[in-house]
């Protein structure tokens, strides 16, 4: 059982709304990531963080923001949802001090913007 | 050129056969590589990691790494229908995953 939690699991929201997708992990991992994945398609890196107060942009970051105020929490915010944001959003974390550990993924949030 | 490339598939093998999945990467300085399995509608789960040139075996799974050729592979021996999934290659330094290879194991 993965110790990384995402809420909500499913979200249907109207165009223009502001939304925050939550991600929390209890493993004390320094590094956290957000990926976007359409069904049957590849993962795209949106944002990542190397620790508290550290955030970096990935490949699809222009329409979203993240914060890392606490080690365990890494929320993703869409300021104005659009139908093109309809996708699955996956949060992941890993230990930061060694390359010997892979990513642990949450169960994902499936977002539909209508 | 994409940083992590996988043979696009889909790949279909009969039950009991060996499935071979391949991945190439562009960052010559990469040190850590991972194979993930993703069932439809689920999150990726880690099945193998490899850091040194050569082979690493874990049960029916063998990961192979050749840093000179920038090539990582995953072999699944005695393939089972439950192995049917998409397999993703990940390169730690890139924080990126390959597009995945969909494997179907036919009974």
PDB file of C-alpha atoms in Angstrom:
ATOM      1  CA  UNK A   1       0.000   0.000   0.000  1.00  0.00           C
ATOM      2  CA  UNK A   2       1.539   3.271  -1.182  1.00  0.00           C
ATOM      3  CA  UNK A   3       1.888   6.010   1.427  1.00  0.00           C
ATOM      4  CA  UNK A   4       1.112   8.800  -0.990  1.00  0.00           C
ATOM      5  CA  UNK A   5      -2.407  10.088  -1.178  1.00  0.00           C
ATOM      6  CA  UNK A   6      -4.220  12.155  -3.737  1.00  0.00           C
ATOM      7  CA  UNK A   7      -7.583  13.817  -3.377  1.00  0.00           C
ATOM      8  CA  UNK A   8     -10.040  13.949  -4.906  1.00  0.00           C
ATOM      9  CA  UNK A   9      -9.954  10.719  -6.928  1.00  0.00           C
ATOM     10  CA  UNK A  10     -12.453  12.102  -9.408  1.00  0.00           C
ATOM     11  CA  UNK A  11     -13.456  15.706 -10.099  1.00  0.00           C
ATOM     12  CA  UNK A  12     -15.878  17.202 -12.605  1.00  0.00           C
ATOM     13  CA  UNK A  13     -15.754  20.978 -12.743  1.00  0.00           C
ATOM     14  CA  UNK A  14     -16.898  23.815 -14.961  1.00  0.00           C
ATOM     15  CA  UNK A  15     -14.712  25.886 -17.241  1.00  0.00           C
ATOM     16  CA  UNK A  16     -13.080  28.863 -15.569  1.00  0.00           C
ATOM     17  CA  UNK A  17     -13.108  27.444 -12.065  1.00  0.00           C
ATOM     18  CA  UNK A  18     -10.042  27.439  -9.856  1.00  0.00           C
ATOM     19  CA  UNK A  19      -9.115  24.018  -8.547  1.00  0.00           C
ATOM     20  CA  UNK A  20      -6.476  22.539  -6.286  1.00  0.00           C
ATOM     21  CA  UNK A  21      -5.445  18.919  -6.462  1.00  0.00           C
ATOM     22  CA  UNK A  22      -4.048  17.623  -3.205  1.00  0.00           C
ATOM     23  CA  UNK A  23      -1.073  15.317  -2.729  1.00  0.00           C
ATOM     24  CA  UNK A  24       0.369  14.168   0.575  1.00  0.00           C
ATOM     25  CA  UNK A  25       2.978  11.578   1.464  1.00  0.00           C
ATOM     26  CA  UNK A  26       3.925  10.116   4.814  1.00  0.00           C
ATOM     27  CA  UNK A  27       7.310   8.707   3.820  1.00  0.00           C
ATOM     28  CA  UNK A  28       9.346  11.855   4.492  1.00  0.00           C
ATOM     29  CA  UNK A  29      10.475  12.000   0.861  1.00  0.00           C
ATOM     30  CA  UNK A  30      12.219  15.195  -0.189  1.00  0.00           C
ATOM     31  CA  UNK A  31      11.405  15.001  -3.875  1.00  0.00           C
ATOM     32  CA  UNK A  32       7.888  15.247  -5.223  1.00  0.00           C
ATOM     33  CA  UNK A  33       6.496  15.412  -8.742  1.00  0.00           C
ATOM     34  CA  UNK A  34       3.306  16.052 -10.668  1.00  0.00           C
ATOM     35  CA  UNK A  35       2.634  14.250 -13.932  1.00  0.00           C
ATOM     36  CA  UNK A  36      -0.248  14.514 -16.386  1.00  0.00           C
ATOM     37  CA  UNK A  37      -1.363  11.466 -18.314  1.00  0.00           C
ATOM     38  CA  UNK A  38      -4.125  11.101 -20.886  1.00  0.00           C
ATOM     39  CA  UNK A  39      -5.596   7.582 -21.291  1.00  0.00           C
ATOM     40  CA  UNK A  40      -3.163   5.319 -23.104  1.00  0.00           C
ATOM     41  CA  UNK A  41      -0.636   8.088 -23.467  1.00  0.00           C
ATOM     42  CA  UNK A  42       2.698   8.934 -21.909  1.00  0.00           C
ATOM     43  CA  UNK A  43       3.387  10.754 -18.656  1.00  0.00           C
ATOM     44  CA  UNK A  44       4.226  14.442 -18.918  1.00  0.00           C
ATOM     45  CA  UNK A  45       6.121  16.193 -16.131  1.00  0.00           C
ATOM     46  CA  UNK A  46       4.255  19.284 -14.919  1.00  0.00           C
ATOM     47  CA  UNK A  47       6.138  20.416 -11.807  1.00  0.00           C
ATOM     48  CA  UNK A  48       8.633  19.048  -9.322  1.00  0.00           C
ATOM     49  CA  UNK A  49      10.128  19.926  -5.970  1.00  0.00           C
ATOM     50  CA  UNK A  50      13.391  19.018  -4.300  1.00  0.00           C
ATOM     51  CA  UNK A  51      12.219  20.016  -0.834  1.00  0.00           C
ATOM     52  CA  UNK A  52      10.449  22.668   1.208  1.00  0.00           C
ATOM     53  CA  UNK A  53      10.245  26.011  -0.605  1.00  0.00           C
ATOM     54  CA  UNK A  54      11.676  24.439  -3.766  1.00  0.00           C
ATOM     55  CA  UNK A  55       9.518  24.248  -6.888  1.00  0.00           C
ATOM     56  CA  UNK A  56      10.507  23.853 -10.522  1.00  0.00           C
ATOM     57  CA  UNK A  57       8.587  23.800 -13.775  1.00  0.00           C
ATOM     58  CA  UNK A  58       8.409  20.775 -16.026  1.00  0.00           C
ATOM     59  CA  UNK A  59       7.211  20.444 -19.595  1.00  0.00           C
ATOM     60  CA  UNK A  60       3.534  21.375 -19.128  1.00  0.00           C
ATOM     61  CA  UNK A  61       3.718  23.906 -16.331  1.00  0.00           C
ATOM     62  CA  UNK A  62       2.447  27.086 -17.942  1.00  0.00           C
ATOM     63  CA  UNK A  63      -1.160  26.779 -16.802  1.00  0.00           C
ATOM     64  CA  UNK A  64      -0.662  25.563 -13.254  1.00  0.00           C
ATOM     65  CA  UNK A  65       1.201  26.357 -10.056  1.00  0.00           C
ATOM     66  CA  UNK A  66       2.475  24.358  -7.094  1.00  0.00           C
ATOM     67  CA  UNK A  67       3.677  25.073  -3.590  1.00  0.00           C
ATOM     68  CA  UNK A  68       5.806  23.158  -1.097  1.00  0.00           C
ATOM     69  CA  UNK A  69       5.374  24.665   2.328  1.00  0.00           C
ATOM     70  CA  UNK A  70       5.615  21.342   4.145  1.00  0.00           C
ATOM     71  CA  UNK A  71       7.639  18.274   3.231  1.00  0.00           C
ATOM     72  CA  UNK A  72       4.618  16.023   3.071  1.00  0.00           C
ATOM     73  CA  UNK A  73       2.316  18.254   1.032  1.00  0.00           C
ATOM     74  CA  UNK A  74       2.579  19.257  -2.642  1.00  0.00           C
ATOM     75  CA  UNK A  75      -0.689  20.708  -4.013  1.00  0.00           C
ATOM     76  CA  UNK A  76      -1.261  21.560  -7.678  1.00  0.00           C
ATOM     77  CA  UNK A  77      -3.492  24.523  -8.592  1.00  0.00           C
ATOM     78  CA  UNK A  78      -5.179  25.322 -11.889  1.00  0.00           C
ATOM     79  CA  UNK A  79      -6.191  28.979 -11.773  1.00  0.00           C
ATOM     80  CA  UNK A  80      -8.786  28.695 -14.541  1.00  0.00           C
ATOM     81  CA  UNK A  81      -9.817  25.230 -15.641  1.00  0.00           C
ATOM     82  CA  UNK A  82     -10.322  24.546 -19.332  1.00  0.00           C
ATOM     83  CA  UNK A  83     -11.600  21.461 -21.193  1.00  0.00           C
ATOM     84  CA  UNK A  84      -8.025  20.888 -22.391  1.00  0.00           C
ATOM     85  CA  UNK A  85      -7.102  20.213 -18.748  1.00  0.00           C
ATOM     86  CA  UNK A  86      -9.250  17.091 -18.756  1.00  0.00           C
ATOM     87  CA  UNK A  87      -6.788  14.336 -17.898  1.00  0.00           C
ATOM     88  CA  UNK A  88      -5.396  12.181 -15.104  1.00  0.00           C
ATOM     89  CA  UNK A  89      -2.996  13.882 -12.722  1.00  0.00           C
ATOM     90  CA  UNK A  90      -0.471  11.711 -10.906  1.00  0.00           C
ATOM     91  CA  UNK A  91       1.603  12.760  -7.927  1.00  0.00           C
ATOM     92  CA  UNK A  92       4.834  10.931  -7.111  1.00  0.00           C
ATOM     93  CA  UNK A  93       7.599  11.122  -4.546  1.00  0.00           C
ATOM     94  CA  UNK A  94      11.008   9.596  -3.926  1.00  0.00           C
ATOM     95  CA  UNK A  95      13.851   9.726  -1.457  1.00  0.00           C
ATOM     96  CA  UNK A  96      16.158  12.573  -2.346  1.00  0.00           C
ATOM     97  CA  UNK A  97      19.514  11.445  -1.092  1.00  0.00           C
ATOM     98  CA  UNK A  98      20.064   8.381  -3.194  1.00  0.00           C
ATOM     99  CA  UNK A  99      19.564   7.346  -6.782  1.00  0.00           C
ATOM    100  CA  UNK A 100      18.711   3.872  -5.622  1.00  0.00           C
ATOM    101  CA  UNK A 101      15.040   4.530  -5.067  1.00  0.00           C
ATOM    102  CA  UNK A 102      12.376   4.943  -7.686  1.00  0.00           C
ATOM    103  CA  UNK A 103       9.212   6.968  -7.711  1.00  0.00           C
ATOM    104  CA  UNK A 104       6.169   6.033  -5.640  1.00  0.00           C
ATOM    105  CA  UNK A 105       2.914   7.140  -7.224  1.00  0.00           C
ATOM    106  CA  UNK A 106      -0.398   8.122  -5.732  1.00  0.00           C
ATOM    107  CA  UNK A 107      -3.666   6.745  -7.104  1.00  0.00           C
ATOM    108  CA  UNK A 108      -4.217   9.830  -9.231  1.00  0.00           C
ATOM    109  CA  UNK A 109      -6.946  12.415  -9.728  1.00  0.00           C
ATOM    110  CA  UNK A 110      -9.070  12.063 -12.809  1.00  0.00           C
ATOM    111  CA  UNK A 111     -10.181  15.582 -13.786  1.00  0.00           C
ATOM    112  CA  UNK A 112     -12.968  16.399 -16.209  1.00  0.00           C
ATOM    113  CA  UNK A 113     -13.576  20.026 -17.170  1.00  0.00           C
ATOM    114  CA  UNK A 114     -16.947  20.658 -18.799  1.00  0.00           C
TER     115      UNK A 114
ATOM    116  CA  UNK B   1      14.877  13.447 -30.151  1.00  0.00           C
ATOM    117  CA  UNK B   2      12.985  12.407 -27.039  1.00  0.00           C
ATOM    118  CA  UNK B   3      15.007  11.819 -23.914  1.00  0.00           C
ATOM    119  CA  UNK B   4      13.599   8.352 -23.295  1.00  0.00           C
ATOM    120  CA  UNK B   5      12.379   6.175 -26.145  1.00  0.00           C
ATOM    121  CA  UNK B   6      10.719   2.798 -26.029  1.00  0.00           C
ATOM    122  CA  UNK B   7       9.731   0.372 -28.756  1.00  0.00           C
ATOM    123  CA  UNK B   8       6.211   1.499 -29.401  1.00  0.00           C
ATOM    124  CA  UNK B   9       4.483  -1.846 -29.538  1.00  0.00           C
ATOM    125  CA  UNK B  10       1.954  -3.105 -28.948  1.00  0.00           C
ATOM    126  CA  UNK B  11       3.711  -6.350 -28.175  1.00  0.00           C
ATOM    127  CA  UNK B  12       1.828  -9.613 -28.083  1.00  0.00           C
ATOM    128  CA  UNK B  13       3.330 -12.880 -26.836  1.00  0.00           C
ATOM    129  CA  UNK B  14       1.809 -16.263 -26.018  1.00  0.00           C
ATOM    130  CA  UNK B  15       1.594 -17.420 -22.428  1.00  0.00           C
ATOM    131  CA  UNK B  16       4.884 -18.932 -21.269  1.00  0.00           C
ATOM    132  CA  UNK B  17       7.005 -17.042 -23.780  1.00  0.00           C
ATOM    133  CA  UNK B  18       9.681 -14.439 -23.098  1.00  0.00           C
ATOM    134  CA  UNK B  19       8.631 -10.819 -23.565  1.00  0.00           C
ATOM    135  CA  UNK B  20      11.404  -8.356 -24.403  1.00  0.00           C
ATOM    136  CA  UNK B  21      10.941  -4.636 -23.834  1.00  0.00           C
ATOM    137  CA  UNK B  22      13.511  -2.065 -24.886  1.00  0.00           C
ATOM    138  CA  UNK B  23      14.387   1.513 -23.958  1.00  0.00           C
ATOM    139  CA  UNK B  24      17.034   3.982 -25.092  1.00  0.00           C
ATOM    140  CA  UNK B  25      17.960   7.248 -23.410  1.00  0.00           C
ATOM    141  CA  UNK B  26      19.833  10.359 -24.462  1.00  0.00           C
ATOM    142  CA  UNK B  27      21.464  11.581 -21.227  1.00  0.00           C
ATOM    143  CA  UNK B  28      24.840   9.837 -21.174  1.00  0.00           C
ATOM    144  CA  UNK B  29      25.327  10.840 -17.527  1.00  0.00           C
ATOM    145  CA  UNK B  30      22.253   8.974 -16.324  1.00  0.00           C
ATOM    146  CA  UNK B  31      22.942   6.538 -13.496  1.00  0.00           C
ATOM    147  CA  UNK B  32      19.610   5.117 -12.370  1.00  0.00           C
ATOM    148  CA  UNK B  33      16.947   3.421 -14.435  1.00  0.00           C
ATOM    149  CA  UNK B  34      13.582   1.976 -13.546  1.00  0.00           C
ATOM    150  CA  UNK B  35      10.911  -0.176 -15.106  1.00  0.00           C
ATOM    151  CA  UNK B  36       7.305   0.435 -14.149  1.00  0.00           C
ATOM    152  CA  UNK B  37       4.192  -1.558 -14.899  1.00  0.00           C
ATOM    153  CA  UNK B  38       0.898   0.266 -15.393  1.00  0.00           C
ATOM    154  CA  UNK B  39      -2.402  -1.541 -15.620  1.00  0.00           C
ATOM    155  CA  UNK B  40      -5.180   0.264 -17.453  1.00  0.00           C
ATOM    156  CA  UNK B  41      -6.706   2.974 -15.279  1.00  0.00           C
ATOM    157  CA  UNK B  42      -4.123   2.481 -12.522  1.00  0.00           C
ATOM    158  CA  UNK B  43      -0.962   4.245 -11.409  1.00  0.00           C
ATOM    159  CA  UNK B  44       2.504   3.031 -12.402  1.00  0.00           C
ATOM    160  CA  UNK B  45       4.131   0.601  -9.983  1.00  0.00           C
ATOM    161  CA  UNK B  46       7.851  -0.044  -9.730  1.00  0.00           C
ATOM    162  CA  UNK B  47       8.947  -3.526 -10.750  1.00  0.00           C
ATOM    163  CA  UNK B  48      12.704  -3.239 -11.401  1.00  0.00           C
ATOM    164  CA  UNK B  49      15.563  -0.818 -10.871  1.00  0.00           C
ATOM    165  CA  UNK B  50      19.079  -1.033 -12.287  1.00  0.00           C
ATOM    166  CA  UNK B  51      22.178   1.097 -11.847  1.00  0.00           C
ATOM    167  CA  UNK B  52      25.131  -0.977 -13.036  1.00  0.00           C
ATOM    168  CA  UNK B  53      25.982  -2.380 -16.439  1.00  0.00           C
ATOM    169  CA  UNK B  54      24.882  -5.948 -16.898  1.00  0.00           C
ATOM    170  CA  UNK B  55      21.876  -7.943 -15.819  1.00  0.00           C
ATOM    171  CA  UNK B  56      19.746  -7.802 -12.716  1.00  0.00           C
ATOM    172  CA  UNK B  57      17.283 -10.575 -12.041  1.00  0.00           C
ATOM    173  CA  UNK B  58      14.218 -10.592  -9.802  1.00  0.00           C
ATOM    174  CA  UNK B  59      11.996 -13.615 -10.168  1.00  0.00           C
ATOM    175  CA  UNK B  60      10.694 -13.770 -13.716  1.00  0.00           C
ATOM    176  CA  UNK B  61      12.008 -10.292 -14.496  1.00  0.00           C
ATOM    177  CA  UNK B  62      15.498  -9.431 -15.762  1.00  0.00           C
ATOM    178  CA  UNK B  63      16.647  -5.873 -16.378  1.00  0.00           C
ATOM    179  CA  UNK B  64      19.649  -5.291 -18.625  1.00  0.00           C
ATOM    180  CA  UNK B  65      21.695  -2.112 -18.793  1.00  0.00           C
ATOM    181  CA  UNK B  66      24.324  -1.074 -21.319  1.00  0.00           C
ATOM    182  CA  UNK B  67      25.486   2.457 -20.561  1.00  0.00           C
ATOM    183  CA  UNK B  68      27.855   2.599 -23.528  1.00  0.00           C
ATOM    184  CA  UNK B  69      24.950   1.993 -25.876  1.00  0.00           C
ATOM    185  CA  UNK B  70      22.516   3.963 -23.667  1.00  0.00           C
ATOM    186  CA  UNK B  71      20.161   1.053 -23.678  1.00  0.00           C
ATOM    187  CA  UNK B  72      17.971  -0.566 -21.014  1.00  0.00           C
ATOM    188  CA  UNK B  73      15.814  -3.615 -21.486  1.00  0.00           C
ATOM    189  CA  UNK B  74      13.367  -5.715 -19.512  1.00  0.00           C
ATOM    190  CA  UNK B  75      12.844  -9.414 -20.075  1.00  0.00           C
ATOM    191  CA  UNK B  76       9.804 -11.183 -18.691  1.00  0.00           C
ATOM    192  CA  UNK B  77      10.208 -14.940 -18.641  1.00  0.00           C
ATOM    193  CA  UNK B  78       7.280 -17.366 -18.542  1.00  0.00           C
ATOM    194  CA  UNK B  79       4.889 -14.540 -19.401  1.00  0.00           C
ATOM    195  CA  UNK B  80       1.466 -14.756 -17.808  1.00  0.00           C
ATOM    196  CA  UNK B  81      -1.828 -13.125 -18.822  1.00  0.00           C
ATOM    197  CA  UNK B  82      -1.548 -11.083 -15.610  1.00  0.00           C
ATOM    198  CA  UNK B  83       1.588  -9.463 -17.079  1.00  0.00           C
ATOM    199  CA  UNK B  84      -0.594  -7.762 -19.693  1.00  0.00           C
ATOM    200  CA  UNK B  85      -0.036  -4.060 -19.031  1.00  0.00           C
ATOM    201  CA  UNK B  86       1.889  -1.059 -20.261  1.00  0.00           C
ATOM    202  CA  UNK B  87       5.557  -1.043 -19.253  1.00  0.00           C
ATOM    203  CA  UNK B  88       7.264   2.290 -18.719  1.00  0.00           C
ATOM    204  CA  UNK B  89      10.977   2.969 -18.713  1.00  0.00           C
ATOM    205  CA  UNK B  90      12.170   5.816 -16.468  1.00  0.00           C
ATOM    206  CA  UNK B  91      15.495   7.616 -16.304  1.00  0.00           C
ATOM    207  CA  UNK B  92      16.039   9.208 -12.923  1.00  0.00           C
ATOM    208  CA  UNK B  93      18.147  12.163 -14.082  1.00  0.00           C
ATOM    209  CA  UNK B  94      15.501  13.193 -16.593  1.00  0.00           C
ATOM    210  CA  UNK B  95      12.497  12.713 -14.306  1.00  0.00           C
ATOM    211  CA  UNK B  96      10.887  11.505 -17.479  1.00  0.00           C
ATOM    212  CA  UNK B  97       9.292   8.310 -18.602  1.00  0.00           C
ATOM    213  CA  UNK B  98       9.190   6.640 -21.956  1.00  0.00           C
ATOM    214  CA  UNK B  99       5.870   6.517 -23.788  1.00  0.00           C
ATOM    215  CA  UNK B 100       5.458   2.912 -22.709  1.00  0.00           C
ATOM    216  CA  UNK B 101       5.077  -0.414 -24.454  1.00  0.00           C
ATOM    217  CA  UNK B 102       1.740  -2.168 -24.212  1.00  0.00           C
ATOM    218  CA  UNK B 103       2.201  -5.888 -23.652  1.00  0.00           C
ATOM    219  CA  UNK B 104      -0.525  -8.462 -24.177  1.00  0.00           C
ATOM    220  CA  UNK B 105       0.055 -12.048 -23.077  1.00  0.00           C
ATOM    221  CA  UNK B 106      -2.374 -14.390 -24.786  1.00  0.00           C
ATOM    222  CA  UNK B 107      -3.502 -17.561 -22.981  1.00  0.00           C
TER     223      UNK B 107
END
